[in-house]
mmCIF file of C-alpha atoms in Angstrom:
data_model
loop_
_atom_site.group_PDB
_atom_site.id
_atom_site.type_symbol
_atom_site.label_atom_id
_atom_site.label_comp_id
_atom_site.label_asym_id
_atom_site.label_seq_id
_atom_site.Cartn_x
_atom_site.Cartn_y
_atom_site.Cartn_z
ATOM 1 C CA UNK X 1 197.279 69.703 76.124
ATOM 2 C CA UNK X 2 199.689 70.294 78.834
ATOM 3 C CA UNK X 3 203.451 69.815 78.141
ATOM 4 C CA UNK X 4 204.788 66.998 80.046
ATOM 5 C CA UNK X 5 208.394 66.013 80.852
ATOM 6 C CA UNK X 6 210.688 64.925 83.813
ATOM 7 C CA UNK X 7 213.791 67.042 84.470
ATOM 8 C CA UNK X 8 216.671 65.230 85.882
ATOM 9 C CA UNK X 9 218.478 67.173 88.765
ATOM 10 C CA UNK X 10 221.729 67.235 86.740
ATOM 11 C CA UNK X 11 220.220 69.160 83.904
ATOM 12 C CA UNK X 12 219.916 72.412 85.919
ATOM 13 C CA UNK X 13 222.827 74.711 84.963
ATOM 14 C CA UNK X 14 224.700 75.502 88.240
ATOM 15 C CA UNK X 15 226.955 78.406 87.028
ATOM 16 C CA UNK X 16 227.076 80.918 83.971
ATOM 17 C CA UNK X 17 228.526 79.321 80.725
ATOM 18 C CA UNK X 18 231.628 81.411 81.061
ATOM 19 C CA UNK X 19 232.511 79.383 84.265
ATOM 20 C CA UNK X 20 232.339 76.294 82.003
ATOM 21 C CA UNK X 21 234.694 77.814 79.510
ATOM 22 C CA UNK X 22 232.034 79.102 77.066
ATOM 23 C CA UNK X 23 231.186 82.650 75.775
ATOM 24 C CA UNK X 24 227.701 83.864 76.386
ATOM 25 C CA UNK X 25 226.668 82.964 72.759
ATOM 26 C CA UNK X 26 228.213 79.577 72.971
ATOM 27 C CA UNK X 27 225.420 77.923 74.832
ATOM 28 C CA UNK X 28 223.401 75.574 72.898
ATOM 29 C CA UNK X 29 220.303 76.419 70.851
ATOM 30 C CA UNK X 30 217.307 74.175 70.001
ATOM 31 C CA UNK X 31 215.171 75.544 67.237
ATOM 32 C CA UNK X 32 211.679 74.117 67.039
ATOM 33 C CA UNK X 33 208.903 74.731 64.521
ATOM 34 C CA UNK X 34 205.995 72.753 62.805
ATOM 35 C CA UNK X 35 208.647 71.360 60.435
ATOM 36 C CA UNK X 36 210.864 69.778 63.068
ATOM 37 C CA UNK X 37 213.702 70.230 65.682
ATOM 38 C CA UNK X 38 217.204 71.292 64.927
ATOM 39 C CA UNK X 39 220.285 71.663 67.224
ATOM 40 C CA UNK X 40 222.987 74.362 67.214
ATOM 41 C CA UNK X 41 224.649 77.086 69.148
ATOM 42 C CA UNK X 42 223.269 80.283 69.949
ATOM 43 C CA UNK X 43 225.939 82.146 67.981
ATOM 44 C CA UNK X 44 224.326 80.737 64.832
ATOM 45 C CA UNK X 45 220.703 81.828 65.655
ATOM 46 C CA UNK X 46 220.998 84.151 62.488
ATOM 47 C CA UNK X 47 220.811 80.870 60.282
ATOM 48 C CA UNK X 48 217.266 80.531 61.553
ATOM 49 C CA UNK X 49 216.150 84.098 61.176
ATOM 50 C CA UNK X 50 215.327 86.028 57.976
ATOM 51 C CA UNK X 51 216.027 89.545 56.935
ATOM 52 C CA UNK X 52 212.958 91.527 57.958
ATOM 53 C CA UNK X 53 212.298 89.426 61.131
ATOM 54 C CA UNK X 54 211.959 91.764 64.265
ATOM 55 C CA UNK X 55 213.265 90.648 67.635
ATOM 56 C CA UNK X 56 211.460 92.358 70.419
ATOM 57 C CA UNK X 57 213.843 92.641 73.542
ATOM 58 C CA UNK X 58 213.290 93.755 77.145
ATOM 59 C CA UNK X 59 215.511 96.333 78.431
ATOM 60 C CA UNK X 60 214.887 95.867 82.067
ATOM 61 C CA UNK X 61 217.994 95.555 84.171
ATOM 62 C CA UNK X 62 218.272 93.101 87.045
ATOM 63 C CA UNK X 63 218.301 94.233 90.691
ATOM 64 C CA UNK X 64 220.534 92.936 93.560
ATOM 65 C CA UNK X 65 217.070 91.789 95.025
ATOM 66 C CA UNK X 66 218.010 89.430 97.679
ATOM 67 C CA UNK X 67 218.779 90.984 101.076
ATOM 68 C CA UNK X 68 219.556 89.373 104.496
ATOM 69 C CA UNK X 69 217.158 90.119 107.263
ATOM 70 C CA UNK X 70 216.464 89.196 110.821
ATOM 71 C CA UNK X 71 213.043 88.044 111.840
ATOM 72 C CA UNK X 72 212.229 87.425 115.549
ATOM 73 C CA UNK X 73 216.078 86.973 116.187
ATOM 74 C CA UNK X 74 216.522 84.487 113.300
ATOM 75 C CA UNK X 75 218.132 85.148 109.861
ATOM 76 C CA UNK X 76 215.853 84.861 106.795
ATOM 77 C CA UNK X 77 216.195 86.464 103.226
ATOM 78 C CA UNK X 78 213.976 89.037 101.634
ATOM 79 C CA UNK X 79 213.486 88.870 98.039
ATOM 80 C CA UNK X 80 212.300 92.438 96.781
ATOM 81 C CA UNK X 81 209.956 91.595 93.844
ATOM 82 C CA UNK X 82 208.197 94.455 92.733
ATOM 83 C CA UNK X 83 207.954 98.299 93.366
ATOM 84 C CA UNK X 84 204.402 99.667 93.829
ATOM 85 C CA UNK X 85 202.885 102.902 92.718
ATOM 86 C CA UNK X 86 202.309 103.977 96.337
ATOM 87 C CA UNK X 87 205.950 103.424 97.479
ATOM 88 C CA UNK X 88 205.305 99.994 98.836
ATOM 89 C CA UNK X 89 206.969 96.879 97.723
ATOM 90 C CA UNK X 90 205.997 93.294 96.999
ATOM 91 C CA UNK X 91 208.425 90.969 98.905
ATOM 92 C CA UNK X 92 208.895 87.306 99.630
ATOM 93 C CA UNK X 93 210.361 85.819 102.891
ATOM 94 C CA UNK X 94 212.603 82.959 102.256
ATOM 95 C CA UNK X 95 214.493 80.252 104.277
ATOM 96 C CA UNK X 96 216.958 77.751 102.880
ATOM 97 C CA UNK X 97 214.099 75.207 102.274
ATOM 98 C CA UNK X 98 211.935 77.723 100.347
ATOM 99 C CA UNK X 99 209.386 80.513 100.820
ATOM 100 C CA UNK X 100 207.985 81.307 104.367
ATOM 101 C CA UNK X 101 204.217 81.634 104.339
ATOM 102 C CA UNK X 102 203.452 82.397 107.964
ATOM 103 C CA UNK X 103 203.779 86.262 107.776
ATOM 104 C CA UNK X 104 201.532 88.608 109.924
ATOM 105 C CA UNK X 105 200.196 91.935 109.068
ATOM 106 C CA UNK X 106 202.368 94.457 111.107
ATOM 107 C CA UNK X 107 205.245 92.126 111.546
ATOM 108 C CA UNK X 108 208.690 94.063 111.401
ATOM 109 C CA UNK X 109 211.812 92.662 110.083
ATOM 110 C CA UNK X 110 215.275 94.312 110.423
ATOM 111 C CA UNK X 111 217.353 94.827 107.432
ATOM 112 C CA UNK X 112 221.024 95.806 107.051
ATOM 113 C CA UNK X 113 222.197 99.514 107.388
ATOM 114 C CA UNK X 114 219.618 100.404 109.950
ATOM 115 C CA UNK X 115 216.670 99.683 107.608
ATOM 116 C CA UNK X 116 213.582 97.756 108.218
ATOM 117 C CA UNK X 117 210.524 96.354 106.506
ATOM 118 C CA UNK X 118 207.080 96.041 107.790
ATOM 119 C CA UNK X 119 204.472 93.470 106.218
ATOM 120 C CA UNK X 120 201.184 95.260 105.425
ATOM 121 C CA UNK X 121 199.024 92.532 103.676
ATOM 122 C CA UNK X 122 199.251 89.545 101.293
ATOM 123 C CA UNK X 123 199.808 90.852 97.683
ATOM 124 C CA UNK X 124 196.910 88.728 96.600
ATOM 125 C CA UNK X 125 193.980 87.713 98.696
ATOM 126 C CA UNK X 126 194.524 84.093 100.162
ATOM 127 C CA UNK X 127 198.040 83.715 99.195
ATOM 128 C CA UNK X 128 200.705 84.298 101.898
ATOM 129 C CA UNK X 129 203.749 83.778 99.773
ATOM 130 C CA UNK X 130 204.102 87.360 98.447
ATOM 131 C CA UNK X 131 203.314 90.492 100.760
ATOM 132 C CA UNK X 132 202.832 94.031 100.259
ATOM 133 C CA UNK X 133 205.505 95.784 102.594
ATOM 134 C CA UNK X 134 206.670 99.116 103.645
ATOM 135 C CA UNK X 135 210.401 99.755 103.574
ATOM 136 C CA UNK X 136 212.021 102.154 105.939
ATOM 137 C CA UNK X 137 215.392 103.000 104.362
ATOM 138 C CA UNK X 138 217.356 106.195 103.830
ATOM 139 C CA UNK X 139 216.936 107.260 100.226
ATOM 140 C CA UNK X 140 215.463 105.092 97.278
ATOM 141 C CA UNK X 141 215.029 101.539 97.738
ATOM 142 C CA UNK X 142 217.135 100.580 94.648
ATOM 143 C CA UNK X 143 220.093 102.414 96.092
ATOM 144 C CA UNK X 144 219.639 100.490 99.169
ATOM 145 C CA UNK X 145 219.503 97.261 97.267
ATOM 146 C CA UNK X 146 222.680 98.224 95.459
ATOM 147 C CA UNK X 147 224.570 98.507 98.713
ATOM 148 C CA UNK X 148 222.976 95.829 100.743
ATOM 149 C CA UNK X 149 221.639 93.258 98.370
ATOM 150 C CA UNK X 150 222.695 90.577 96.030
ATOM 151 C CA UNK X 151 221.271 88.667 92.798
ATOM 152 C CA UNK X 152 218.517 86.151 93.750
ATOM 153 C CA UNK X 153 219.556 82.643 93.304
ATOM 154 C CA UNK X 154 217.995 79.298 94.022
ATOM 155 C CA UNK X 155 219.392 75.793 95.225
ATOM 156 C CA UNK X 156 220.588 74.695 91.947
ATOM 157 C CA UNK X 157 223.106 77.518 91.857
ATOM 158 C CA UNK X 158 225.371 76.693 94.789
ATOM 159 C CA UNK X 159 227.544 79.722 94.791
ATOM 160 C CA UNK X 160 227.261 83.610 94.558
ATOM 161 C CA UNK X 161 227.944 85.229 91.143
ATOM 162 C CA UNK X 162 228.333 88.911 90.484
ATOM 163 C CA UNK X 163 225.379 91.049 89.351
ATOM 164 C CA UNK X 164 227.102 91.574 86.095
ATOM 165 C CA UNK X 165 226.506 87.888 85.410
ATOM 166 C CA UNK X 166 222.828 88.564 85.658
ATOM 167 C CA UNK X 167 222.555 91.482 83.045
ATOM 168 C CA UNK X 168 221.933 91.224 79.414
ATOM 169 C CA UNK X 169 223.385 93.341 76.776
ATOM 170 C CA UNK X 170 220.100 94.952 76.438
ATOM 171 C CA UNK X 171 219.703 96.103 80.090
ATOM 172 C CA UNK X 172 219.091 99.787 80.502
ATOM 173 C CA UNK X 173 216.662 100.441 83.357
ATOM 174 C CA UNK X 174 216.974 98.519 86.452
ATOM 175 C CA UNK X 175 213.864 97.043 87.882
ATOM 176 C CA UNK X 176 213.632 93.212 87.349
ATOM 177 C CA UNK X 177 213.837 91.112 90.497
ATOM 178 C CA UNK X 178 215.312 88.191 88.353
ATOM 179 C CA UNK X 179 217.259 88.392 85.105
ATOM 180 C CA UNK X 180 215.209 88.391 82.035
ATOM 181 C CA UNK X 181 217.486 85.511 80.962
ATOM 182 C CA UNK X 182 216.458 84.603 77.546
ATOM 183 C CA UNK X 183 218.453 87.482 76.290
ATOM 184 C CA UNK X 184 221.623 86.566 78.214
ATOM 185 C CA UNK X 185 223.262 84.746 75.214
ATOM 186 C CA UNK X 186 223.329 87.894 72.989
ATOM 187 C CA UNK X 187 226.653 89.835 72.890
ATOM 188 C CA UNK X 188 227.199 93.165 71.086
ATOM 189 C CA UNK X 189 229.188 91.370 68.326
ATOM 190 C CA UNK X 190 226.180 88.844 67.676
ATOM 191 C CA UNK X 191 223.583 91.816 67.695
ATOM 192 C CA UNK X 192 225.749 93.657 65.090
ATOM 193 C CA UNK X 193 225.925 90.684 62.883
ATOM 194 C CA UNK X 194 222.148 90.082 62.986
ATOM 195 C CA UNK X 195 221.680 93.816 62.244
ATOM 196 C CA UNK X 196 224.034 93.650 59.348
ATOM 197 C CA UNK X 197 222.170 90.616 57.884
ATOM 198 C CA UNK X 198 218.782 92.599 57.953
ATOM 199 C CA UNK X 199 217.194 91.394 61.406
ATOM 200 C CA UNK X 200 215.677 94.003 63.189
ATOM 201 C CA UNK X 201 215.452 94.864 66.959
ATOM 202 C CA UNK X 202 212.867 96.774 68.876
ATOM 203 C CA UNK X 203 212.900 97.610 72.733
ATOM 204 C CA UNK X 204 210.133 97.456 75.222
ATOM 205 C CA UNK X 205 210.163 97.181 79.013
ATOM 206 C CA UNK X 206 208.832 94.627 81.657
ATOM 207 C CA UNK X 207 210.056 94.426 85.052
ATOM 208 C CA UNK X 208 209.639 90.902 86.065
ATOM 209 C CA UNK X 209 209.101 89.873 89.742
ATOM 210 C CA UNK X 210 210.029 86.768 91.536
ATOM 211 C CA UNK X 211 209.655 83.424 89.974
ATOM 212 C CA UNK X 212 206.696 81.388 90.792
ATOM 213 C CA UNK X 213 207.704 78.318 92.818
ATOM 214 C CA UNK X 214 204.441 76.556 92.866
ATOM 215 C CA UNK X 215 203.329 74.413 90.042
ATOM 216 C CA UNK X 216 200.776 76.214 87.978
ATOM 217 C CA UNK X 217 200.911 79.349 89.845
ATOM 218 C CA UNK X 218 200.156 82.243 87.583
ATOM 219 C CA UNK X 219 202.412 85.104 86.921
ATOM 220 C CA UNK X 220 201.940 88.416 89.188
ATOM 221 C CA UNK X 221 200.952 91.732 87.921
ATOM 222 C CA UNK X 222 204.101 93.331 86.301
ATOM 223 C CA UNK X 223 204.975 96.862 85.207
ATOM 224 C CA UNK X 224 205.529 97.336 81.409
ATOM 225 C CA UNK X 225 206.018 99.814 78.739
ATOM 226 C CA UNK X 226 205.892 99.422 75.019
ATOM 227 C CA UNK X 227 206.949 102.707 73.178
ATOM 228 C CA UNK X 228 205.424 104.234 70.243
ATOM 229 C CA UNK X 229 208.348 103.502 67.777
ATOM 230 C CA UNK X 230 208.185 99.720 68.831
ATOM 231 C CA UNK X 231 204.556 99.511 68.137
ATOM 232 C CA UNK X 232 205.012 101.165 64.844
ATOM 233 C CA UNK X 233 207.778 98.749 63.967
ATOM 234 C CA UNK X 234 205.749 95.784 64.721
ATOM 235 C CA UNK X 235 203.155 96.920 62.436
ATOM 236 C CA UNK X 236 205.632 97.689 59.568
ATOM 237 C CA UNK X 237 207.096 94.158 59.931
ATOM 238 C CA UNK X 238 203.687 92.327 59.953
ATOM 239 C CA UNK X 239 202.479 94.284 56.933
ATOM 240 C CA UNK X 240 205.494 93.233 54.941
ATOM 241 C CA UNK X 241 205.217 89.514 55.957
ATOM 242 C CA UNK X 242 208.110 89.408 58.517
ATOM 243 C CA UNK X 243 208.092 87.475 61.561
ATOM 244 C CA UNK X 244 207.780 89.258 65.176
ATOM 245 C CA UNK X 245 209.873 87.157 67.756
ATOM 246 C CA UNK X 246 209.862 87.760 71.430
ATOM 247 C CA UNK X 247 213.003 87.424 73.154
ATOM 248 C CA UNK X 248 211.825 86.042 76.365
ATOM 249 C CA UNK X 249 208.487 85.376 78.099
ATOM 250 C CA UNK X 250 208.749 88.878 79.566
ATOM 251 C CA UNK X 251 209.084 90.471 76.253
ATOM 252 C CA UNK X 252 206.008 88.340 74.955
ATOM 253 C CA UNK X 253 203.880 89.255 77.813
ATOM 254 C CA UNK X 254 204.539 92.905 77.468
ATOM 255 C CA UNK X 255 204.291 92.917 73.640
ATOM 256 C CA UNK X 256 200.870 90.977 73.775
ATOM 257 C CA UNK X 257 199.473 93.406 76.495
ATOM 258 C CA UNK X 258 199.811 96.111 74.141
ATOM 259 C CA UNK X 259 197.864 94.241 71.438
ATOM 260 C CA UNK X 260 194.203 94.654 70.724
ATOM 261 C CA UNK X 261 191.878 91.767 69.780
ATOM 262 C CA UNK X 262 192.655 92.219 66.222
ATOM 263 C CA UNK X 263 196.468 92.135 66.840
ATOM 264 C CA UNK X 264 197.296 95.670 66.505
ATOM 265 C CA UNK X 265 200.022 96.931 68.984
ATOM 266 C CA UNK X 266 199.711 100.369 70.220
ATOM 267 C CA UNK X 267 201.642 102.305 72.570
ATOM 268 C CA UNK X 268 201.108 101.288 76.208
ATOM 269 C CA UNK X 269 202.315 101.471 79.723
ATOM 270 C CA UNK X 270 201.219 100.547 83.283
ATOM 271 C CA UNK X 271 200.610 97.087 84.885
ATOM 272 C CA UNK X 272 199.683 94.002 82.861
ATOM 273 C CA UNK X 273 197.704 90.972 84.480
ATOM 274 C CA UNK X 274 197.728 89.270 80.955
ATOM 275 C CA UNK X 275 198.106 85.481 81.493
ATOM 276 C CA UNK X 276 198.860 83.905 78.034
ATOM 277 C CA UNK X 277 198.002 80.250 77.386
ATOM 278 C CA UNK X 278 195.836 78.026 75.318
ATOM 279 C CA UNK X 279 192.833 79.918 76.026
ATOM 280 C CA UNK X 280 194.398 83.348 75.396
ATOM 281 C CA UNK X 281 196.757 82.911 72.286
ATOM 282 C CA UNK X 282 199.272 85.077 71.279
ATOM 283 C CA UNK X 283 197.915 87.669 68.813
ATOM 284 C CA UNK X 284 201.277 89.200 67.555
ATOM 285 C CA UNK X 285 204.261 86.966 68.316
ATOM 286 C CA UNK X 286 205.255 84.455 65.603
ATOM 287 C CA UNK X 287 208.014 82.874 67.770
ATOM 288 C CA UNK X 288 209.873 83.090 71.033
ATOM 289 C CA UNK X 289 213.432 82.877 72.156
ATOM 290 C CA UNK X 290 213.493 81.524 75.666
ATOM 291 C CA UNK X 291 215.206 79.603 78.241
ATOM 292 C CA UNK X 292 214.061 76.206 79.277
ATOM 293 C CA UNK X 293 211.424 76.116 81.989
ATOM 294 C CA UNK X 294 210.669 73.815 85.023
ATOM 295 C CA UNK X 295 207.841 71.183 84.682
ATOM 296 C CA UNK X 296 204.506 72.672 85.422
ATOM 297 C CA UNK X 297 205.709 76.271 85.281
ATOM 298 C CA UNK X 298 203.174 78.844 83.958
ATOM 299 C CA UNK X 299 205.779 79.975 81.310
ATOM 300 C CA UNK X 300 204.983 76.694 79.536
ATOM 301 C CA UNK X 301 201.484 77.752 78.846
ATOM 302 C CA UNK X 302 202.840 81.093 77.551
ATOM 303 C CA UNK X 303 204.972 79.200 75.075
ATOM 304 C CA UNK X 304 201.953 77.135 74.022
ATOM 305 C CA UNK X 305 200.237 80.504 73.463
ATOM 306 C CA UNK X 306 202.934 81.576 70.993
ATOM 307 C CA UNK X 307 203.559 78.326 69.062
ATOM 308 C CA UNK X 308 201.096 75.754 70.120
ATOM 309 C CA UNK X 309 201.469 72.586 72.444
ATOM 310 C CA UNK X 310 202.880 70.231 69.770
ATOM 311 C CA UNK X 311 205.919 72.413 69.086
ATOM 312 C CA UNK X 312 206.582 72.885 72.639
ATOM 313 C CA UNK X 313 206.183 69.247 73.548
ATOM 314 C CA UNK X 314 208.625 68.421 70.665
ATOM 315 C CA UNK X 315 211.099 70.939 71.846
ATOM 316 C CA UNK X 316 211.204 69.750 75.491
ATOM 317 C CA UNK X 317 211.152 66.077 74.713
ATOM 318 C CA UNK X 318 214.201 66.838 72.498
ATOM 319 C CA UNK X 319 215.986 68.892 75.153
ATOM 320 C CA UNK X 320 215.619 66.206 77.839
ATOM 321 C CA UNK X 321 216.900 63.672 75.350
ATOM 322 C CA UNK X 322 219.955 65.722 74.181
ATOM 323 C CA UNK X 323 220.690 66.853 77.767
ATOM 324 C CA UNK X 324 220.211 70.549 77.280
ATOM 325 C CA UNK X 325 220.958 72.757 80.542
ATOM 326 C CA UNK X 326 218.026 74.318 82.160
ATOM 327 C CA UNK X 327 217.475 77.736 83.999
ATOM 328 C CA UNK X 328 218.886 81.157 83.650
ATOM 329 C CA UNK X 329 222.549 79.991 82.987
ATOM 330 C CA UNK X 330 221.519 77.108 80.740
ATOM 331 C CA UNK X 331 220.696 76.642 77.211
ATOM 332 C CA UNK X 332 218.232 78.441 75.044
ATOM 333 C CA UNK X 333 215.300 77.479 72.520
ATOM 334 C CA UNK X 334 214.020 79.270 69.435
ATOM 335 C CA UNK X 335 210.451 78.198 69.074
ATOM 336 C CA UNK X 336 208.651 79.361 65.848
ATOM 337 C CA UNK X 337 204.997 79.216 64.871
ATOM 338 C CA UNK X 338 205.890 79.598 61.215
#
């Protein structure tokens, strides 16, 4: 079953909630489970959690991954998506209308501060949206991005916002091309309150690449790490009947990438190609805190893998009807399998 809905343009959040006079944890929260749908604000998420539940959070920080470039004398934007083990980067070339797909192996682009970028080959055979590229820059590329880049944003966000608006309270290790935005509504005060009430937290890492703009396009390989203490805490919680809830699709992908066929999570790190969906259901996550995703996005299949299609369809029908706001600065849902 595919989740179907129409997203009106006016439901795309065009600015951080702070610009609308709200605190981070005052965005709306839609809670959906087999028993029904409930509407509240994110600051009240604890009312829908139990002592002993475990929230698994992504500690990846957001890079200023959008950089102006010159291509054949014309301005373009380069999105730095993923750093590879051999020092190359996966990049996307963009114009105001969307991704540019006419790249050529060996093509050189000029970057700010005397740097340059040379396209090597498509990142995946037959797909010319993302390219492996060699970056000629003085010093590490993240340092160059800090000096010359800005956060990636799309057409529904008409003006620039500082990098701090694209970081979550859990961010510790920069590496994501785009914000792991499901965790954005958490504040230090809310985390403290949840911990005091007996809700547990465990960290893992997944550096997310650029979003997939094409309908149904699967996620790209991404670097992840699930540390031993997190794996042990997941086992402890599950053995005692607590729920394991991923904060974001990135956390869900990393967590499930470390799970064996029988649902045992072990320490793991490296690259994940895992694509969760109805034919590969989640083995560990009992729920997910997530933003609202565009129609036909591959993230919707991941949500179905966690809670089933009926819960996801019910949630999205309610979100459209109640006029929730979409995307990284929008409202949030808590989807529960049980």
